[in-house]
GROMACS .gro file of C-alpha atoms in nm:
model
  329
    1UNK     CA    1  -4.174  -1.164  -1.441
    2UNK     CA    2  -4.280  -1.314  -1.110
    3UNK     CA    3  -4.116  -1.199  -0.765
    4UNK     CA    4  -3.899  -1.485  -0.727
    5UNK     CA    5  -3.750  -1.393  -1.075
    6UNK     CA    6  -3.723  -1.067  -1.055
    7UNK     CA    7  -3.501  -1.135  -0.722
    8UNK     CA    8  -3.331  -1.396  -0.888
    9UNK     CA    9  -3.193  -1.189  -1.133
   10UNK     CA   10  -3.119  -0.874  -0.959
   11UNK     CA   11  -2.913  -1.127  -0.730
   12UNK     CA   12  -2.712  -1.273  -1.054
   13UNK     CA   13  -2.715  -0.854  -1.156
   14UNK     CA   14  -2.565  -0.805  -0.808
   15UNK     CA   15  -2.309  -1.118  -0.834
   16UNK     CA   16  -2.212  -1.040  -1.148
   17UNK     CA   17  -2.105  -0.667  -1.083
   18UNK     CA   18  -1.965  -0.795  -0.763
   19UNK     CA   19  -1.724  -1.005  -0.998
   20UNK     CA   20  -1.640  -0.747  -1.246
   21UNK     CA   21  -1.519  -0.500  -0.978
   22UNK     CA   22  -1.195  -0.480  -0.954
   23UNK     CA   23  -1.134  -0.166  -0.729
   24UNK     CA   24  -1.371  -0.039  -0.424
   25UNK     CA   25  -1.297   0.238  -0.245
   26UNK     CA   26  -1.564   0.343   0.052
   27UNK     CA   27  -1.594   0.642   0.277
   28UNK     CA   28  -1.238   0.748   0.177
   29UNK     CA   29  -1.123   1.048   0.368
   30UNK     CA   30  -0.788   1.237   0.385
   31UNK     CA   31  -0.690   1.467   0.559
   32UNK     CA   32  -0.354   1.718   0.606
   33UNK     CA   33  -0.208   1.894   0.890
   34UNK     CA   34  -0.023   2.247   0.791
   35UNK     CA   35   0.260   2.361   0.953
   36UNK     CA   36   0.035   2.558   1.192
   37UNK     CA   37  -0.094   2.243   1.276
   38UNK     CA   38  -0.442   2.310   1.134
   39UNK     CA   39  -0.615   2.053   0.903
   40UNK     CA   40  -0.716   2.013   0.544
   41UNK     CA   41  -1.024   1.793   0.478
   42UNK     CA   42  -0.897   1.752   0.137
   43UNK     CA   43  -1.117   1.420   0.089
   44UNK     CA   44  -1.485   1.353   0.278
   45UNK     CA   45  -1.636   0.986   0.264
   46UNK     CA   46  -1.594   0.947  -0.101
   47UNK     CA   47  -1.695   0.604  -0.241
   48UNK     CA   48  -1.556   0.510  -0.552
   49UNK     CA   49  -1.628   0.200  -0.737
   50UNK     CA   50  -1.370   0.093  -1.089
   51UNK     CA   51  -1.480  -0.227  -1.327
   52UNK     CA   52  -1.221  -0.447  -1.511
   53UNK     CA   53  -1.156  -0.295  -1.858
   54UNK     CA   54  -1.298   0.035  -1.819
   55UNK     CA   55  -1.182   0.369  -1.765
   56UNK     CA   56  -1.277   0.588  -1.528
   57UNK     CA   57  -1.218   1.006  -1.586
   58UNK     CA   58  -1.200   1.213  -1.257
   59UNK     CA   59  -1.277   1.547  -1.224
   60UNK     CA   60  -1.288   1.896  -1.102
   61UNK     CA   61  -1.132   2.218  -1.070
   62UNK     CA   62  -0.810   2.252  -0.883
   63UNK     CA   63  -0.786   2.176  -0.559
   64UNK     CA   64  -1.104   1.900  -0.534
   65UNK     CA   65  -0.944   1.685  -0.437
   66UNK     CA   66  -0.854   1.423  -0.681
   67UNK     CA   67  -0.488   1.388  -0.624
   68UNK     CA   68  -0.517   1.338  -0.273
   69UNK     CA   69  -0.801   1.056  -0.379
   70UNK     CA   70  -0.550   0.905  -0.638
   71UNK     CA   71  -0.280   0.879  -0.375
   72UNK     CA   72  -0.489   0.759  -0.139
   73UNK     CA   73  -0.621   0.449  -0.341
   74UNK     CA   74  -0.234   0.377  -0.432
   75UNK     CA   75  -0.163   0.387  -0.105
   76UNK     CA   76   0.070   0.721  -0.092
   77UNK     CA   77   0.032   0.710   0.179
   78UNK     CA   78  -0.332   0.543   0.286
   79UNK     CA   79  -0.626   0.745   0.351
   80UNK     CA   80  -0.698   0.917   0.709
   81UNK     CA   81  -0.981   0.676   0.732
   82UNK     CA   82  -1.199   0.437   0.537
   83UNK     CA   83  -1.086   0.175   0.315
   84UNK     CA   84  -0.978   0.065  -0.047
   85UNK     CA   85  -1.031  -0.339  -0.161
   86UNK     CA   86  -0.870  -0.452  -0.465
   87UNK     CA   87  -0.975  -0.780  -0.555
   88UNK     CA   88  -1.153  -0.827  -0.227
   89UNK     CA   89  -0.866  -0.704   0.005
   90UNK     CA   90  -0.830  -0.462   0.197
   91UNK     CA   91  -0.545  -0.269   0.124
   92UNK     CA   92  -0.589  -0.034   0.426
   93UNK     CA   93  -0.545  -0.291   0.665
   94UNK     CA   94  -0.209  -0.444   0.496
   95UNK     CA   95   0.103  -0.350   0.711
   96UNK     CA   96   0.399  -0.229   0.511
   97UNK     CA   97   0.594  -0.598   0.422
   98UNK     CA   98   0.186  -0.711   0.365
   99UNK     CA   99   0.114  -0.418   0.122
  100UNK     CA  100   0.478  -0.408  -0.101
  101UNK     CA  101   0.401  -0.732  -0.266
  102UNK     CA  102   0.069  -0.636  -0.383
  103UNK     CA  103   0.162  -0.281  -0.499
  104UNK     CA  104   0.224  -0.389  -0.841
  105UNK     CA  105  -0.130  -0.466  -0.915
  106UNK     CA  106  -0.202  -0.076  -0.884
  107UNK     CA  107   0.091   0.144  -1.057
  108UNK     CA  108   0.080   0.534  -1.046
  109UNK     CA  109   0.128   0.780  -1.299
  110UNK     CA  110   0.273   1.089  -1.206
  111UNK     CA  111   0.168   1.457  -1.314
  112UNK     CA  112   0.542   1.601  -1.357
  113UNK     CA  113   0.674   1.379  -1.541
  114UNK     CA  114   1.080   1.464  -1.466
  115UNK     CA  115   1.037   1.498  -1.085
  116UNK     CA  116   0.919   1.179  -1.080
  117UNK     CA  117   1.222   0.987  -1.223
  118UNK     CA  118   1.522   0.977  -0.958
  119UNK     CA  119   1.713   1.209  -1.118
  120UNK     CA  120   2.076   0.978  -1.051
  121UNK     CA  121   1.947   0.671  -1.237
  122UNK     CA  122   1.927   0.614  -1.626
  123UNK     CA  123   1.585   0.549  -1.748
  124UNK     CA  124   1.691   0.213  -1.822
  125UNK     CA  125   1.778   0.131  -1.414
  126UNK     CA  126   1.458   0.346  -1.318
  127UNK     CA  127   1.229   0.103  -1.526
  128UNK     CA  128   1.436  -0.224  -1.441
  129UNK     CA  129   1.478  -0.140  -1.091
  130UNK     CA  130   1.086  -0.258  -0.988
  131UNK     CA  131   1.181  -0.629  -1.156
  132UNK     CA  132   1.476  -0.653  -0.958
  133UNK     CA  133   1.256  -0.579  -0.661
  134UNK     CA  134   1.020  -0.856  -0.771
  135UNK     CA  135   1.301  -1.090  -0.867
  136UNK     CA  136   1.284  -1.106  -1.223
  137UNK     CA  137   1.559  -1.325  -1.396
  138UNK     CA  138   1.674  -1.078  -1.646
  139UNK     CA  139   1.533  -0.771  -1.534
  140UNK     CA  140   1.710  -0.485  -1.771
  141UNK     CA  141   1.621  -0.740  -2.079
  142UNK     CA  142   1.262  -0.740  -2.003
  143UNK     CA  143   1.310  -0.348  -1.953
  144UNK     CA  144   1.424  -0.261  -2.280
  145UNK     CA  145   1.165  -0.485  -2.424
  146UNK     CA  146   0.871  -0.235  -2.258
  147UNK     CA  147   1.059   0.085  -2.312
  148UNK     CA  148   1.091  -0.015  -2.663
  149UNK     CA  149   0.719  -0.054  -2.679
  150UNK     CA  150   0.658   0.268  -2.531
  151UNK     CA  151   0.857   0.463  -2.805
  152UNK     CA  152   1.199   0.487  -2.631
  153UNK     CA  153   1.505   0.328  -2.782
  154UNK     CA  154   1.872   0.212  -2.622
  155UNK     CA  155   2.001   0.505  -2.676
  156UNK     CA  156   1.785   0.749  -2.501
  157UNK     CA  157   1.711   0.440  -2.194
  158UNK     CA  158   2.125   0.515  -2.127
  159UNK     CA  159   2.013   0.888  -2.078
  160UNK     CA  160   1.906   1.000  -1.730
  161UNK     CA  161   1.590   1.261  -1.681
  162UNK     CA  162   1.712   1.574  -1.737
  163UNK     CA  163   1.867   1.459  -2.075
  164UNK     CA  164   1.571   1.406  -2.184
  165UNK     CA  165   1.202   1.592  -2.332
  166UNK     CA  166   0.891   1.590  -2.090
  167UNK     CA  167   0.742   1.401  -2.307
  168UNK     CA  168   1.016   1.142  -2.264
  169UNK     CA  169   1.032   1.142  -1.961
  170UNK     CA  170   0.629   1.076  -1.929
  171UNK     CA  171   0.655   0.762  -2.164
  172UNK     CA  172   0.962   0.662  -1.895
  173UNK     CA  173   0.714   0.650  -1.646
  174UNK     CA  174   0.452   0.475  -1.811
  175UNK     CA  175   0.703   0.221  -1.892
  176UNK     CA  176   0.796   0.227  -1.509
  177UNK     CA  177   0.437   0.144  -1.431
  178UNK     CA  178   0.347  -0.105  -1.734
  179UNK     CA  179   0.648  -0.332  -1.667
  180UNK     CA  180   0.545  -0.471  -1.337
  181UNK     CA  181   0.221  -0.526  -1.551
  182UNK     CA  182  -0.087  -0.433  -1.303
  183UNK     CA  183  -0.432  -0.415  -1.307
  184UNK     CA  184  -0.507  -0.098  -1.225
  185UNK     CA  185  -0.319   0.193  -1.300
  186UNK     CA  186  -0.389   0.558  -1.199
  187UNK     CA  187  -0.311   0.850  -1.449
  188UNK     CA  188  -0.257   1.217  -1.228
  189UNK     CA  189  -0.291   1.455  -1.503
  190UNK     CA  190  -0.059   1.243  -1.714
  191UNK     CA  191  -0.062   1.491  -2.013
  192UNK     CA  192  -0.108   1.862  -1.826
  193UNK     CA  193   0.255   1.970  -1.896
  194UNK     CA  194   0.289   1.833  -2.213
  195UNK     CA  195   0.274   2.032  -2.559
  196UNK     CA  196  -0.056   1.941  -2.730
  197UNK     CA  197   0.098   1.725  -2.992
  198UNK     CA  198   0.287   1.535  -2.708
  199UNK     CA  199  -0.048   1.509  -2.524
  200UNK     CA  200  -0.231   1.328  -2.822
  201UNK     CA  201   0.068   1.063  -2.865
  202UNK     CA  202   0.082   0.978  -2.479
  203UNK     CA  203  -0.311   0.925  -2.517
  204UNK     CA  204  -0.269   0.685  -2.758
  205UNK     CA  205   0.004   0.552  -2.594
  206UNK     CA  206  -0.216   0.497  -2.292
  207UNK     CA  207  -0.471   0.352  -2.489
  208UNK     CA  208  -0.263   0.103  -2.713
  209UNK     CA  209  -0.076  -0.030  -2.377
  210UNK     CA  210  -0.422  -0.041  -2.157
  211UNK     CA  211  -0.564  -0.270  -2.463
  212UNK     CA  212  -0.244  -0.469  -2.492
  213UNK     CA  213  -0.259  -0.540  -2.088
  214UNK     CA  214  -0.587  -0.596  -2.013
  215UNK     CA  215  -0.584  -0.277  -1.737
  216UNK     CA  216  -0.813  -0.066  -1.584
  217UNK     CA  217  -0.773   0.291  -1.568
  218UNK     CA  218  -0.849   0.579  -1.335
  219UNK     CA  219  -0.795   0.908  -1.536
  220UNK     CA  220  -0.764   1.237  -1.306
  221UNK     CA  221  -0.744   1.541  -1.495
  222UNK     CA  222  -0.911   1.877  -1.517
  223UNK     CA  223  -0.971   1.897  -1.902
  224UNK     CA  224  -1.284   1.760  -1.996
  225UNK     CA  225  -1.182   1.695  -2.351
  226UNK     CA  226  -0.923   1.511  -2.293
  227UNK     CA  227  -1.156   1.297  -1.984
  228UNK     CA  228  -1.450   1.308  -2.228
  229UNK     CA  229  -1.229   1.129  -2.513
  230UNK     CA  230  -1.049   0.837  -2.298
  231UNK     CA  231  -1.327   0.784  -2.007
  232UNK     CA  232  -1.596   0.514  -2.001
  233UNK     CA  233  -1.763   0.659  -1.709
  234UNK     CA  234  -1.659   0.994  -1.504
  235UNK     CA  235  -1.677   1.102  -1.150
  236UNK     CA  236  -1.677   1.488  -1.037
  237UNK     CA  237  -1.524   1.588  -0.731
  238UNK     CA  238  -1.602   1.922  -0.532
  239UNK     CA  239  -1.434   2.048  -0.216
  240UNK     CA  240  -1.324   1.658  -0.153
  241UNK     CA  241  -1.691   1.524  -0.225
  242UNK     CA  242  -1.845   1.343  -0.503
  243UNK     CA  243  -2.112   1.535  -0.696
  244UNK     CA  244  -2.161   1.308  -1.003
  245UNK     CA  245  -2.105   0.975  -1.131
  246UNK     CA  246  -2.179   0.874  -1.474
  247UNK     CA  247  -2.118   0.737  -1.783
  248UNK     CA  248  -1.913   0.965  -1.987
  249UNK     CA  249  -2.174   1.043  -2.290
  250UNK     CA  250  -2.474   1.044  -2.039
  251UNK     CA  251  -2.279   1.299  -1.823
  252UNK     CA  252  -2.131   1.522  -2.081
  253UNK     CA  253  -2.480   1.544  -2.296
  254UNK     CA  254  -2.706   1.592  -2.044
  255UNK     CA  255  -2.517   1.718  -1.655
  256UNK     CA  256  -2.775   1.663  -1.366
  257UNK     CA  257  -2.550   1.851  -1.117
  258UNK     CA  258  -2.522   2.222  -1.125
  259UNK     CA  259  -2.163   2.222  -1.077
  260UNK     CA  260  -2.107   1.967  -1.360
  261UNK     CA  261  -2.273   2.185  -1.593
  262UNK     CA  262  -2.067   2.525  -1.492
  263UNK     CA  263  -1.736   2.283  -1.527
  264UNK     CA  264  -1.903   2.200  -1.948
  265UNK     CA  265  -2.031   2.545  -1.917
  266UNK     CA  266  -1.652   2.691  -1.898
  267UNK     CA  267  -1.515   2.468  -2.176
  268UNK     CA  268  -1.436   2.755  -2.455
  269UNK     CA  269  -1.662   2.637  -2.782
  270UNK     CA  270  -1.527   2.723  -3.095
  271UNK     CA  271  -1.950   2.754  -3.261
  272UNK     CA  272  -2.006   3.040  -2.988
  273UNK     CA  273  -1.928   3.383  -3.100
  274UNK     CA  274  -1.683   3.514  -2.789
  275UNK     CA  275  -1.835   3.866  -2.828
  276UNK     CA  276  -2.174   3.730  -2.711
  277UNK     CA  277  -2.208   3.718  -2.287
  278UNK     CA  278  -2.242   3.357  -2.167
  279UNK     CA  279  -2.380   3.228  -1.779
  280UNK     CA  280  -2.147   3.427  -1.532
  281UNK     CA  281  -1.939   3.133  -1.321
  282UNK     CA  282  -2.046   3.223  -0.966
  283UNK     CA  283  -1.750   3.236  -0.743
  284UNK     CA  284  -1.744   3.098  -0.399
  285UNK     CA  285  -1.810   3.407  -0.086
  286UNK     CA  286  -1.581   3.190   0.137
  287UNK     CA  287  -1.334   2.967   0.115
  288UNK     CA  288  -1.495   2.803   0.453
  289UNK     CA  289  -1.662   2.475   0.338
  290UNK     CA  290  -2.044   2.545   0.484
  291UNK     CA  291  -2.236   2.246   0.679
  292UNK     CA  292  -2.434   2.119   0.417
  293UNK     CA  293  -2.398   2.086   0.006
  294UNK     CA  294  -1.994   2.241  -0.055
  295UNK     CA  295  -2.135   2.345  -0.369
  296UNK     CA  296  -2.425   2.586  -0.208
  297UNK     CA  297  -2.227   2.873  -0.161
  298UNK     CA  298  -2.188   2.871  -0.584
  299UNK     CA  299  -2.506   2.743  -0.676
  300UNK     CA  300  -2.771   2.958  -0.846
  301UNK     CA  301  -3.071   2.695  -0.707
  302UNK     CA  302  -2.892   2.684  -0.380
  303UNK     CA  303  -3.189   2.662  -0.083
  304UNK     CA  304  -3.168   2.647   0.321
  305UNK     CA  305  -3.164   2.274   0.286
  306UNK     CA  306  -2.869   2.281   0.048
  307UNK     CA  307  -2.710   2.473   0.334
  308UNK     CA  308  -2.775   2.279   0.605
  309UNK     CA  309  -2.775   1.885   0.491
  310UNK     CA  310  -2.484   1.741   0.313
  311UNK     CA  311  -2.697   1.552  -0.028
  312UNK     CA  312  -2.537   1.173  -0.079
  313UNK     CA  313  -2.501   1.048  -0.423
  314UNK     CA  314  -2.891   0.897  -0.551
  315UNK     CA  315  -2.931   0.699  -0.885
  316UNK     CA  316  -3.192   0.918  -1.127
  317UNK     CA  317  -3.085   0.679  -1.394
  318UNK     CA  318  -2.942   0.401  -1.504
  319UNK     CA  319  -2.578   0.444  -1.346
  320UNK     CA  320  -2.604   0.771  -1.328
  321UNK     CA  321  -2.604   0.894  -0.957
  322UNK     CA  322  -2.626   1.272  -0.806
  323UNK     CA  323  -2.556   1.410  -0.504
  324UNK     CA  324  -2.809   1.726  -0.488
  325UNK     CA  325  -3.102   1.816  -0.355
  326UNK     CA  326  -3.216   2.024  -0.679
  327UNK     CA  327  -3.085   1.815  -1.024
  328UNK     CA  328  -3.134   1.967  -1.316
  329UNK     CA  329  -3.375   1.786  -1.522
   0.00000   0.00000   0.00000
């Protein structure tokens, strides 16, 4: 292939993923002041990137940072700095009567299900309430018609939250989020404090409604089974950075970040006998994020220049990209 066409079609390449992306989020950071008035880097410069269709599993151990991330894309509220375009647009820029119209095109999911739902309404008002806001002709009509879809009938929509099972409640607030009919929609450990059977029918639930809708999907959770079952591609957050960004069988058959491989590492495998020592988890000497790599305080092929320059994320294949100074092969 000559020059000319090898630029020709890296530029259509280029256009084309341009066109697919529906979500961009660049050098996101957020940040939290405590009551002592100290701060909480809780996100650094993360760049985030989600395609129409696809779903994208983020992870990490508590306190990585993907909440704050989740919120931050959805706008609740917007990052400390940075930006987020959906479509093009910067949602960081929008002022408050700007942003409320385009709010519907990315719906959140909530991790506790119950305290999520105002606890005065019926489910029914809490899932028609949004088409009011938007003007819909027959809002509690078109309500009952999505509720019904996500498993819940009249009779339980006339209940309010705490009448009801978590698991309930959870497919209330997918049906909350589904009925303003968005294009992205972001999933904060949707099934964490549900009962394993009730985990497997929100999944599907998820799923069937992200087919029927046409969505995209950004998945945060910290069980790798469940991410590793739903995801397309998966990100892995550390400390508030981005270690690892792949797609989801690349990353969970063959991990080029150390930390990616303790988080498969820790997964309990039923084929291994329990009595038989496994690789120690190294634990972190301080809780004070060093200079360079976050991660080189755990790592076993930590060196001085781990500690002392911050890696950014490098493509070593195919879209997979690492931020280390040491991948594993």
């Amino acid at each position: 292939m000559s020059h000319e066409l090898l630029e020709n079609a890296m530029d259509a390449g280029g256009a084309r993923a341009e066109r697919d992306r529906v979500l961009h989020a660049r050098d996101v950071v957020v940040r939290y002041r405590t009551k002592r008035k100290h701060e909480v880097l809780a996100v650094d410069r993360v760049e985030l990137e989600l395609f129409r269709g696809e779903t994208l599993g983020l992870v990490g151990e508590s306190g990585s940072g993907k909440s704050s991330l989740g919120r931050s894309i959805a706008q609740l509220p917007s990052p400390t700095s940075g930006r987020v375009d959906f479509d093009g647009q910067d949602l960081t820029a929008l002022r408050i009567k700007d942003l409320r119209p385009v709010r519907r095109n990315v719906q959140m999911i909530f991790q506790d299900p119950i305290s999520s739902l105002n606890p005065r309404r019926t489910a029914l008002d809490i899932v028609a309430d949004p088409l009011r806001l938007m003007g819909h002709p027959d809002p509690k009509a078109r309500a009952l018609e999505v509720l019904a879809e996500v498993g819940v009938n009249e009779q339980m929509a006339a209940r309010k939250p705490h009448e009801l099972s978590g698991g309930q409640c959870q497919r209330i607030s997918i049906a909350r989020a589904f009925v303003q009919e968005p294009a992205v929609l972001i999933c904060d450990e949707p099934v964490s404090a549900l009962d394993v059977s009730v985990q497997a029918q929100v999944l599907n639930l998820l799923e069937q409604m992200k087919r029927d809708y046409g969505l995209s999907m950004i998945f945060i959770s910290h069980d790798l089974a469940v991410v590793s079952n739903i995801s397309d591609r998966v990100a892995v957050l550390y400390q508030g950075r981005m270690c690892e960004v792949a797609p989801s069988e690349g990353l969970y058959a063959q991990p080029r970040h150390h930390y990616t491989k303790l988080l498969l590492d820790s997964v309990p495998n039923p084929d291994v006998d329990p009595e038989v020592p496994g690789e120690r988890v190294a634990q972190p000497k301080s809780l004070v994020s060093p200079s360079g790599c976050r991660f080189a305080t755990r790592c076993p092929a930590a060196t001085q220049e781990c500690r002392d320059v911050v890696p950014e994320l490098v493509e070593l294949a195919p879209g997979h990209q690492v931020a280390c100074h040491h991948p594993l092969p």
